[in-house]
PDB file of C-alpha atoms in Angstrom:
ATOM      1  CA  UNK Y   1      44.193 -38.361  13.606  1.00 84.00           C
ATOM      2  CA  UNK Y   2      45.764 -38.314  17.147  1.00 87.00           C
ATOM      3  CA  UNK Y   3      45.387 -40.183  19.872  1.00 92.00           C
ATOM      4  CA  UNK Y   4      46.869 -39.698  23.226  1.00 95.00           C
ATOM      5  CA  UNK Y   5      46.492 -42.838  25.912  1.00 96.00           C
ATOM      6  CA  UNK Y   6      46.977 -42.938  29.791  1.00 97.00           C
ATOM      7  CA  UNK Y   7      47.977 -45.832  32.010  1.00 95.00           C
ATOM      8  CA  UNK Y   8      47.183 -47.120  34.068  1.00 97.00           C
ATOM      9  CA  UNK Y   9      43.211 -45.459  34.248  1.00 96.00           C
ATOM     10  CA  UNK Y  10      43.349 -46.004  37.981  1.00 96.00           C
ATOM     11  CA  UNK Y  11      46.419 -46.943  40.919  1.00 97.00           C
ATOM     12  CA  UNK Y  12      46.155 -47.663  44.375  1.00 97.00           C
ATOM     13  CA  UNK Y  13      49.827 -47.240  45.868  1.00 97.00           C
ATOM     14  CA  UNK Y  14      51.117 -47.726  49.775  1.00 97.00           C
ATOM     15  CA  UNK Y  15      52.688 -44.320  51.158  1.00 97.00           C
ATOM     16  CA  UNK Y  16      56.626 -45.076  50.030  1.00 96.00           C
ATOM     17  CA  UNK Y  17      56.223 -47.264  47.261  1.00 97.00           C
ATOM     18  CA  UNK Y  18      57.746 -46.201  43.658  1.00 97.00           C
ATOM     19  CA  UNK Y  19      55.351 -44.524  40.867  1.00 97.00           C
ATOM     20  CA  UNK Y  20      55.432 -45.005  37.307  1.00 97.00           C
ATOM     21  CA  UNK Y  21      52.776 -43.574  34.950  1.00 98.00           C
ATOM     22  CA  UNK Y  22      53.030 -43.900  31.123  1.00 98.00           C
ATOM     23  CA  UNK Y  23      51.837 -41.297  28.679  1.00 98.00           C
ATOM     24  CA  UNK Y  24      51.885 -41.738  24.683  1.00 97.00           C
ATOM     25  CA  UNK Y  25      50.892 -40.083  21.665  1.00 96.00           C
ATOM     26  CA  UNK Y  26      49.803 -41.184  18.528  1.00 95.00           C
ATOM     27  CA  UNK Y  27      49.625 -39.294  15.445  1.00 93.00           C
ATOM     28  CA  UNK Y  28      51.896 -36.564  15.204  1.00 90.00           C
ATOM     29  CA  UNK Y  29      55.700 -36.047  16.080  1.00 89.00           C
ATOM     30  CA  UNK Y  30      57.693 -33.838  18.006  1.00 91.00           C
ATOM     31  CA  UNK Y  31      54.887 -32.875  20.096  1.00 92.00           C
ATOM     32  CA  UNK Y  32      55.226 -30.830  23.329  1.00 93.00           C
ATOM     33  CA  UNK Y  33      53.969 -32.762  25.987  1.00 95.00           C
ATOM     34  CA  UNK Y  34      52.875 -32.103  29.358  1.00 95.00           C
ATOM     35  CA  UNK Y  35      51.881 -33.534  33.230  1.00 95.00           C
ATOM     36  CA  UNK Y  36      48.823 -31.583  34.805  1.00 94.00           C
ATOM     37  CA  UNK Y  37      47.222 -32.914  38.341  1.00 94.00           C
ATOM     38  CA  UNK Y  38      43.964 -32.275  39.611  1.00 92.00           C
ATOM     39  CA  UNK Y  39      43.417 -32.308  43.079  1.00 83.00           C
ATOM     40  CA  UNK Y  40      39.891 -32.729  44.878  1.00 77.00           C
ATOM     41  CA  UNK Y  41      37.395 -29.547  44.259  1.00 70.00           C
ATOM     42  CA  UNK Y  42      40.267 -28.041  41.924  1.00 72.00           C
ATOM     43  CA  UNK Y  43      42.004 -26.831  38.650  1.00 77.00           C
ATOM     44  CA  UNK Y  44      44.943 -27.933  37.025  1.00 88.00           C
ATOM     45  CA  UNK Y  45      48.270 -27.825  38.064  1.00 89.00           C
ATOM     46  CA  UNK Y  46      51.335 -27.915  35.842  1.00 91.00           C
ATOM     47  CA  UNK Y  47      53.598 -30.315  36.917  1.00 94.00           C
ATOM     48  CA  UNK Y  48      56.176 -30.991  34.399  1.00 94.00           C
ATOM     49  CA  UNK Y  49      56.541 -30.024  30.387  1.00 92.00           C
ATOM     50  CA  UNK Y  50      58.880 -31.235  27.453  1.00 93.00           C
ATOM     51  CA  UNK Y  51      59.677 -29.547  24.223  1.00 91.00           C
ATOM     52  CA  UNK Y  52      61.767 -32.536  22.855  1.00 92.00           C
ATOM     53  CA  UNK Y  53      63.298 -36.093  23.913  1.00 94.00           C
ATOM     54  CA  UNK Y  54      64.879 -35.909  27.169  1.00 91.00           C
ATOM     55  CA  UNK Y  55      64.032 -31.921  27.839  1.00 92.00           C
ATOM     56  CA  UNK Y  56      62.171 -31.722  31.179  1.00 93.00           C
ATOM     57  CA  UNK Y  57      61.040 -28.736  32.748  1.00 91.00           C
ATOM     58  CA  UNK Y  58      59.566 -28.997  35.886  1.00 89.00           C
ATOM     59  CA  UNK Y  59      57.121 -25.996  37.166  1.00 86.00           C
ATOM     60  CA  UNK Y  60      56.333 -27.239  40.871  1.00 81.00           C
ATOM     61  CA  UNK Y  61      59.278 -28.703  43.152  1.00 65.00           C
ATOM     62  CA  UNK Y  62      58.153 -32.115  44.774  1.00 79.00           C
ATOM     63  CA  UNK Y  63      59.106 -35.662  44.699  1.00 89.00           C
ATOM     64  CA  UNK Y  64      58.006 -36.418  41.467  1.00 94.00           C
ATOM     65  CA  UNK Y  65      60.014 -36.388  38.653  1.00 95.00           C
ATOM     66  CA  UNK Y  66      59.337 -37.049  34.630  1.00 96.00           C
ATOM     67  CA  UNK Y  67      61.512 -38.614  31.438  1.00 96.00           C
ATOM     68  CA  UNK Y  68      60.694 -38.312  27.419  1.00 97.00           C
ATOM     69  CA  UNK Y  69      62.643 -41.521  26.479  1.00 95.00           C
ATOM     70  CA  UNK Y  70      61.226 -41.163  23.328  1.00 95.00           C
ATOM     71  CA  UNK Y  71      59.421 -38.510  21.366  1.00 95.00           C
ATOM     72  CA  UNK Y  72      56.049 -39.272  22.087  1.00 95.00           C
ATOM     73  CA  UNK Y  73      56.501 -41.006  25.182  1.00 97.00           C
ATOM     74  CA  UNK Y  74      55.987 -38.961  28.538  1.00 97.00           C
ATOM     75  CA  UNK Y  75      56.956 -40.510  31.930  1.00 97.00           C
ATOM     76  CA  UNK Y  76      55.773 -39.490  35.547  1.00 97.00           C
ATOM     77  CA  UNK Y  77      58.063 -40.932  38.228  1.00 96.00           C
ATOM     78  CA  UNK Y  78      58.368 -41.311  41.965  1.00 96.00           C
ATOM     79  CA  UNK Y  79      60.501 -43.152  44.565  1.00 95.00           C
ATOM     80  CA  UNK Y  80      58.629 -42.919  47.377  1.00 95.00           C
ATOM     81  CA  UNK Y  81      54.788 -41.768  47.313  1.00 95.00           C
ATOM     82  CA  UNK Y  82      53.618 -39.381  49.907  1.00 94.00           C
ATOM     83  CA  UNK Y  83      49.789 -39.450  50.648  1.00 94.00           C
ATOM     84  CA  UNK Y  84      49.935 -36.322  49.000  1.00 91.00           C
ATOM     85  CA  UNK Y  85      50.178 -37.366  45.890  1.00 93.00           C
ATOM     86  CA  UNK Y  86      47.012 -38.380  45.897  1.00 92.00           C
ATOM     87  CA  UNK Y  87      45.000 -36.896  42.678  1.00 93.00           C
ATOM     88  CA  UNK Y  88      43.911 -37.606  38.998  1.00 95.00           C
ATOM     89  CA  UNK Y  89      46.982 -36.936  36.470  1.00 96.00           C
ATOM     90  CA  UNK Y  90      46.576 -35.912  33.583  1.00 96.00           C
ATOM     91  CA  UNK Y  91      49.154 -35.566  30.580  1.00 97.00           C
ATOM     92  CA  UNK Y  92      48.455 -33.267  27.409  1.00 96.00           C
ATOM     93  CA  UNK Y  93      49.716 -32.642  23.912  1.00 94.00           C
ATOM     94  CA  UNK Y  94      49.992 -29.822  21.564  1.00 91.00           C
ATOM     95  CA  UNK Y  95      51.903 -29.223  18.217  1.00 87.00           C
ATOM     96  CA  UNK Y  96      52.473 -25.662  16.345  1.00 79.00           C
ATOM     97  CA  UNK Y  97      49.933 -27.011  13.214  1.00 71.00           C
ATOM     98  CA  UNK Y  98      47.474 -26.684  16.178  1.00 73.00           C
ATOM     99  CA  UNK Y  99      48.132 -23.495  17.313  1.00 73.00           C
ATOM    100  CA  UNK Y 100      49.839 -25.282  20.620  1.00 81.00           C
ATOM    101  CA  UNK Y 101      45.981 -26.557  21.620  1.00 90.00           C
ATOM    102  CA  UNK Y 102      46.867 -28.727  24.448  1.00 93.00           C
ATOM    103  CA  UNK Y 103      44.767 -32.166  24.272  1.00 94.00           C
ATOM    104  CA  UNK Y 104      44.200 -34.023  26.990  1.00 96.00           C
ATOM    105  CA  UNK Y 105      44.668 -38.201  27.541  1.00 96.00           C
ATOM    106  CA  UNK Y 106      41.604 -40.174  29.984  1.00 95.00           C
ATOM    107  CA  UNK Y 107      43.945 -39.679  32.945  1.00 96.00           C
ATOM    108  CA  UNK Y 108      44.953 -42.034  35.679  1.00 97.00           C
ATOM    109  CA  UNK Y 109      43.161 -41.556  39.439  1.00 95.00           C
ATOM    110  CA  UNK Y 110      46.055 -42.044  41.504  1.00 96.00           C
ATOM    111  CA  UNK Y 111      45.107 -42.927  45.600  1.00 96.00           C
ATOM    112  CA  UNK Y 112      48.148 -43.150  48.070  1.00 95.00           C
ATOM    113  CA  UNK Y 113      47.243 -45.007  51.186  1.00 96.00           C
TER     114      UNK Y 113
ATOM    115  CA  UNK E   1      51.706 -14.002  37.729  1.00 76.00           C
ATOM    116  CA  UNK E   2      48.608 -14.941  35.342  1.00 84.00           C
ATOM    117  CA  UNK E   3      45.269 -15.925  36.716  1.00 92.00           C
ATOM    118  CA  UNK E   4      41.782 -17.463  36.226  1.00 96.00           C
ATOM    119  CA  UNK E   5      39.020 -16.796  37.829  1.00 96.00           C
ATOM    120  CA  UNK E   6      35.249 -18.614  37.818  1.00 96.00           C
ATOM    121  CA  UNK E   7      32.714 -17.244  40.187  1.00 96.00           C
ATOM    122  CA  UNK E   8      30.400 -19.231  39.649  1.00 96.00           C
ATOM    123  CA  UNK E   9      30.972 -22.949  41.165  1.00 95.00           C
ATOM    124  CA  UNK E  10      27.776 -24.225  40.121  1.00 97.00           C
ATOM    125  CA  UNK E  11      25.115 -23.232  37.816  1.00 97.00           C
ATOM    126  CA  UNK E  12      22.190 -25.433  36.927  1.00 97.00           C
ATOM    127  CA  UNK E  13      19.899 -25.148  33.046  1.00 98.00           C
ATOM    128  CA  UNK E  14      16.842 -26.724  31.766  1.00 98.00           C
ATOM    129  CA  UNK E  15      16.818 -29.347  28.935  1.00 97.00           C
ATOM    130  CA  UNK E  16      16.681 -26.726  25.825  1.00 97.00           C
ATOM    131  CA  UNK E  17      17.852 -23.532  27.640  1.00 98.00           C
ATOM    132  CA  UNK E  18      20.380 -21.182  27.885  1.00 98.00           C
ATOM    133  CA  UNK E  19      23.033 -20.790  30.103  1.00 98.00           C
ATOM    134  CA  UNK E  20      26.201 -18.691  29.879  1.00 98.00           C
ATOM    135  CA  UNK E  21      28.703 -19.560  32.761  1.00 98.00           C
ATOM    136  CA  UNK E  22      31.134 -16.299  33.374  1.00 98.00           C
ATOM    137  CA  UNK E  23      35.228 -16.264  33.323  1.00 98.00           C
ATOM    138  CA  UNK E  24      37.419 -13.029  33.918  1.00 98.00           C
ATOM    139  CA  UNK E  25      41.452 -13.499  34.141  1.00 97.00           C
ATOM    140  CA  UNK E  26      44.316 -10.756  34.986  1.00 96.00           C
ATOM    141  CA  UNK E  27      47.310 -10.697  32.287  1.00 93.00           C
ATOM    142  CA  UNK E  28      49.327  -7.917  31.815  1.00 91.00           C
ATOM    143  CA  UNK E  29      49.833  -9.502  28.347  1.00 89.00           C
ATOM    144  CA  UNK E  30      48.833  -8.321  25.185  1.00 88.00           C
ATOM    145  CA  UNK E  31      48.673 -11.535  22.740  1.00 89.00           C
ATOM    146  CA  UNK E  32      47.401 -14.840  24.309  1.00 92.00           C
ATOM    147  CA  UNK E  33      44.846 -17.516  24.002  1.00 93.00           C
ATOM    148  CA  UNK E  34      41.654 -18.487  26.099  1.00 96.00           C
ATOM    149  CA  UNK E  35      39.929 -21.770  26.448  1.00 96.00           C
ATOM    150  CA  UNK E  36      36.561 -23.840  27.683  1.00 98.00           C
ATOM    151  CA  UNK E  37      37.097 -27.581  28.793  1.00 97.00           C
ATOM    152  CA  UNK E  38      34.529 -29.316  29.803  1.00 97.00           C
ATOM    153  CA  UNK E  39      35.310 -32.296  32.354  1.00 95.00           C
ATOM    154  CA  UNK E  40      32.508 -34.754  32.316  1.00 94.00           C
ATOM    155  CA  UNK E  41      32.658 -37.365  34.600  1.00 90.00           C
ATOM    156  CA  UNK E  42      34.537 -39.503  33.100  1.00 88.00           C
ATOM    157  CA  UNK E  43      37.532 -36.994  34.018  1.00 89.00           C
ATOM    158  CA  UNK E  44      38.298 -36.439  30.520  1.00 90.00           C
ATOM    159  CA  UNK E  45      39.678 -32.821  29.641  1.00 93.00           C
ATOM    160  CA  UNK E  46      38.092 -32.039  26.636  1.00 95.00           C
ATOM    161  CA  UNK E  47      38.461 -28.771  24.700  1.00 96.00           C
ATOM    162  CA  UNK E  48      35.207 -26.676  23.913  1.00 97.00           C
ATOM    163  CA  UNK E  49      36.417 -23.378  22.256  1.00 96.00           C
ATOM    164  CA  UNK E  50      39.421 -21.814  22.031  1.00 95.00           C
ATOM    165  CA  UNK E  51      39.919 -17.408  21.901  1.00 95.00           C
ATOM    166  CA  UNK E  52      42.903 -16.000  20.389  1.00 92.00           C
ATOM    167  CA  UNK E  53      42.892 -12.635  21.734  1.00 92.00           C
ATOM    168  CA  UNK E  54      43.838 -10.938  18.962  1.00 90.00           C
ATOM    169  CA  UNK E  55      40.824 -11.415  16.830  1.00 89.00           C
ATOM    170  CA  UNK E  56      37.850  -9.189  17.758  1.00 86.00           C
ATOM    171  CA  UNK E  57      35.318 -11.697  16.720  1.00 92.00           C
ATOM    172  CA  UNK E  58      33.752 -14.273  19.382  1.00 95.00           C
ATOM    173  CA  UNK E  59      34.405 -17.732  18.363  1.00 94.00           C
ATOM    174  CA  UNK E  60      31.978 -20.073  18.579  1.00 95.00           C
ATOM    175  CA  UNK E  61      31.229 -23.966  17.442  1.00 94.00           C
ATOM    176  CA  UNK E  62      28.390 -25.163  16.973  1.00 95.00           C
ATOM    177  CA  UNK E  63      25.969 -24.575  19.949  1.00 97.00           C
ATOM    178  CA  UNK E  64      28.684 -23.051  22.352  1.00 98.00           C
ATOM    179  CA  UNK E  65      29.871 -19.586  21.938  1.00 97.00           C
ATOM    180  CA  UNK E  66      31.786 -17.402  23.660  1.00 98.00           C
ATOM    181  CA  UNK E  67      31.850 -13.288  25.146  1.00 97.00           C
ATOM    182  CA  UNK E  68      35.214 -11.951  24.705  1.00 97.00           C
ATOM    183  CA  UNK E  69      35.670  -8.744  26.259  1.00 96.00           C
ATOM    184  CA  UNK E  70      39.371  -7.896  26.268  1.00 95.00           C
ATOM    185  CA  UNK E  71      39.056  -4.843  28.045  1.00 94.00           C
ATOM    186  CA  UNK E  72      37.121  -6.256  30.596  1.00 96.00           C
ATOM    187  CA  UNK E  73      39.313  -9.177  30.558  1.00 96.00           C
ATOM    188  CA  UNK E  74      36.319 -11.537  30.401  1.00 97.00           C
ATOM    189  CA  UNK E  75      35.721 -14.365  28.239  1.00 97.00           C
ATOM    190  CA  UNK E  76      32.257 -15.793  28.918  1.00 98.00           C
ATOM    191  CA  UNK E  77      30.753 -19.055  27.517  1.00 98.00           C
ATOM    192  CA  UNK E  78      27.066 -19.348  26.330  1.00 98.00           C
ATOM    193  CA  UNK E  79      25.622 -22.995  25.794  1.00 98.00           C
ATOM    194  CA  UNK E  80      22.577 -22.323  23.396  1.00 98.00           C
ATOM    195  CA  UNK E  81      20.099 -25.786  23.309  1.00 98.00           C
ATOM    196  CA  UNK E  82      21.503 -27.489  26.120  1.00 98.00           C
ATOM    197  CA  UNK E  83      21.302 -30.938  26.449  1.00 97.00           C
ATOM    198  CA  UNK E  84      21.890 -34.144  29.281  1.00 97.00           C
ATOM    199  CA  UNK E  85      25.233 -34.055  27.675  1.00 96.00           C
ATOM    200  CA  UNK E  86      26.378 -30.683  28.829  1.00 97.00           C
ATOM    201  CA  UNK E  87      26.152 -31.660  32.000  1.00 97.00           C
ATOM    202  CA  UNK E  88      30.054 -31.269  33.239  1.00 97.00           C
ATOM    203  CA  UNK E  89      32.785 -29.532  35.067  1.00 96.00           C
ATOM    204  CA  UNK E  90      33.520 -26.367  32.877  1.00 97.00           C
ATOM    205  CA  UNK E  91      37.155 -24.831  32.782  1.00 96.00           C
ATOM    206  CA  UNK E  92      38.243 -22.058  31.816  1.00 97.00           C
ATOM    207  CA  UNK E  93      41.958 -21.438  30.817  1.00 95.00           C
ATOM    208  CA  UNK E  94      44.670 -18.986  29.746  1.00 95.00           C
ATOM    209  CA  UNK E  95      47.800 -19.491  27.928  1.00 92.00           C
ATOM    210  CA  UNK E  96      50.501 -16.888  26.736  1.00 89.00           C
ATOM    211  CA  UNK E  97      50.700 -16.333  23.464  1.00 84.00           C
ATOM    212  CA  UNK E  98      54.958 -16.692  23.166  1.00 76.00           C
ATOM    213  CA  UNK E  99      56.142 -19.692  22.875  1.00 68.00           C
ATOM    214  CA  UNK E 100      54.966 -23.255  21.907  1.00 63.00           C
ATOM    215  CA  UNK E 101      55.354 -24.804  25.514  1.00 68.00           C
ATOM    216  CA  UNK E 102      53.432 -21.962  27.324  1.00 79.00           C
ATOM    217  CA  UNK E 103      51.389 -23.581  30.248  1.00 85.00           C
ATOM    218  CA  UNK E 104      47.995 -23.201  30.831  1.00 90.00           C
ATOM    219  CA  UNK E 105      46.462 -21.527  33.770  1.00 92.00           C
ATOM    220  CA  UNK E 106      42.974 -23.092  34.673  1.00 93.00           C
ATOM    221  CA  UNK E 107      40.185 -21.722  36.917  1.00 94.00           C
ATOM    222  CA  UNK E 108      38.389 -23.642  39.516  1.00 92.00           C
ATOM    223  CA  UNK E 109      35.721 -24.918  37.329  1.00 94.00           C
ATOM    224  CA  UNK E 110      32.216 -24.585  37.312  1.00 96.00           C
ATOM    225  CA  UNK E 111      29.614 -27.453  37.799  1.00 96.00           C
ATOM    226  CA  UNK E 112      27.048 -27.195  34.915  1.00 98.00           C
ATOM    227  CA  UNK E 113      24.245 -29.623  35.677  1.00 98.00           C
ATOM    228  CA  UNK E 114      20.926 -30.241  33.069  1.00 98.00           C
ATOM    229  CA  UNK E 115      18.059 -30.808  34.295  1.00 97.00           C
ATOM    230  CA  UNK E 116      15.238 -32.408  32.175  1.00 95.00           C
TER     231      UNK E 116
END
């Protein structure tokens, strides 16, 4: 079966310091994956998607930025953290044999002070 | 552009009862799929029941099932029995139907709490 894990579960990060938050998937290959964050009180948000190693497409324009070095490893970036960044991340799978179902990892609650 | 919406930001059910928490969304699409997450508190997305459009018939699993009324463009979700363990943050979602890496587009979420 697949697995999909998050880390780290939780990050507290000085305004201008780097970001690096690892996603991986277990159990299937050549998976689409995806970054979603949650702000306070709110729905997702689509931050970044991949259809294949090193194929990024980013959906909202910001200072964060993502990587597939490999195929079922997902990478959210930053150089400098704004307080705004603040929020719980989540990445997601989904293959075709699932109808493109995206499955969600535990997420990492990400504070900028 | 797509969107979700959940008018109801909280709703609250007795131990054993009913409850059926209400979605509607705007597509001008034809095809596409809808979704229930539920978001306990450990933050974890997990996925409830998924709608392809195209089939007539509501899905359901187990005690959750779902009101899909394409014309309407609603896509409600009934918890039959509920239990302590319902008790979440309930999303609903859309996602195109073309395409593989189609995103998808989450309402606000509705607080379902149990109460024994």
């Amino acid at each position: 079966s697949q697995t999909i894990h998050q880390w780290p579960a939780t990050l507290v990060q000085p305004v201008g310091s780097p970001l690096s938050l690892e996603c991986t998937v277990e159990g299937t290959s050549n998976p689409n994956l995806y970054w979603y964050r949650q702000a306070a009180g709110r729905g997702l948000q689509l931050l970044f998607y991949s259809v294949g190693i090193g194929q990024i497409s980013s959906e909202v324009p910001q200072n964060l930025s993502a990587s597939r070095p490999q195929d079922r490893q997902f990478i959210l970036s930053s150089k400098k953290l704004l307080l705004s960044d603040s929020g719980f991340y989540l990445c997601a799978w989904s293959v075709g044999s699932s109808g493109y179902t995206q499955y969600f990892g535990p997420g990492t609650r990400l504070t900028v002070l | 552009a797509q969107t979700v919406t959940q008018s109801q930001p909280e709703m609250s059910v007795q131990e054993a009862e009913t409850v059926t928490l209400s979605c509607t969304y705007d597509t001008s699409e034809s095809d596409y799929y809808l979704f229930w997450y539920k978001q306990p508190p450990s933050r974890q997305m997990i996925l409830v029941i998924r709608q392809e459009a195209y089939k007539q018939q509501n899905a359901t699993e187990n005690r959750f099932s779902v009101n899909f009324q394409k014309a309407a463009k609603s896509f409600s979700l009934k918890i039959s029995d509920s239990q302590l363990g319902d008790a979440a943050m309930y999303f609903c979602a859309y996602r195109r139907a073309q395409g593989g890496s189609e995103k998808l587009v989450f309402g606000k979420g509705t607080k379902l709490t149990v109460n024994p």
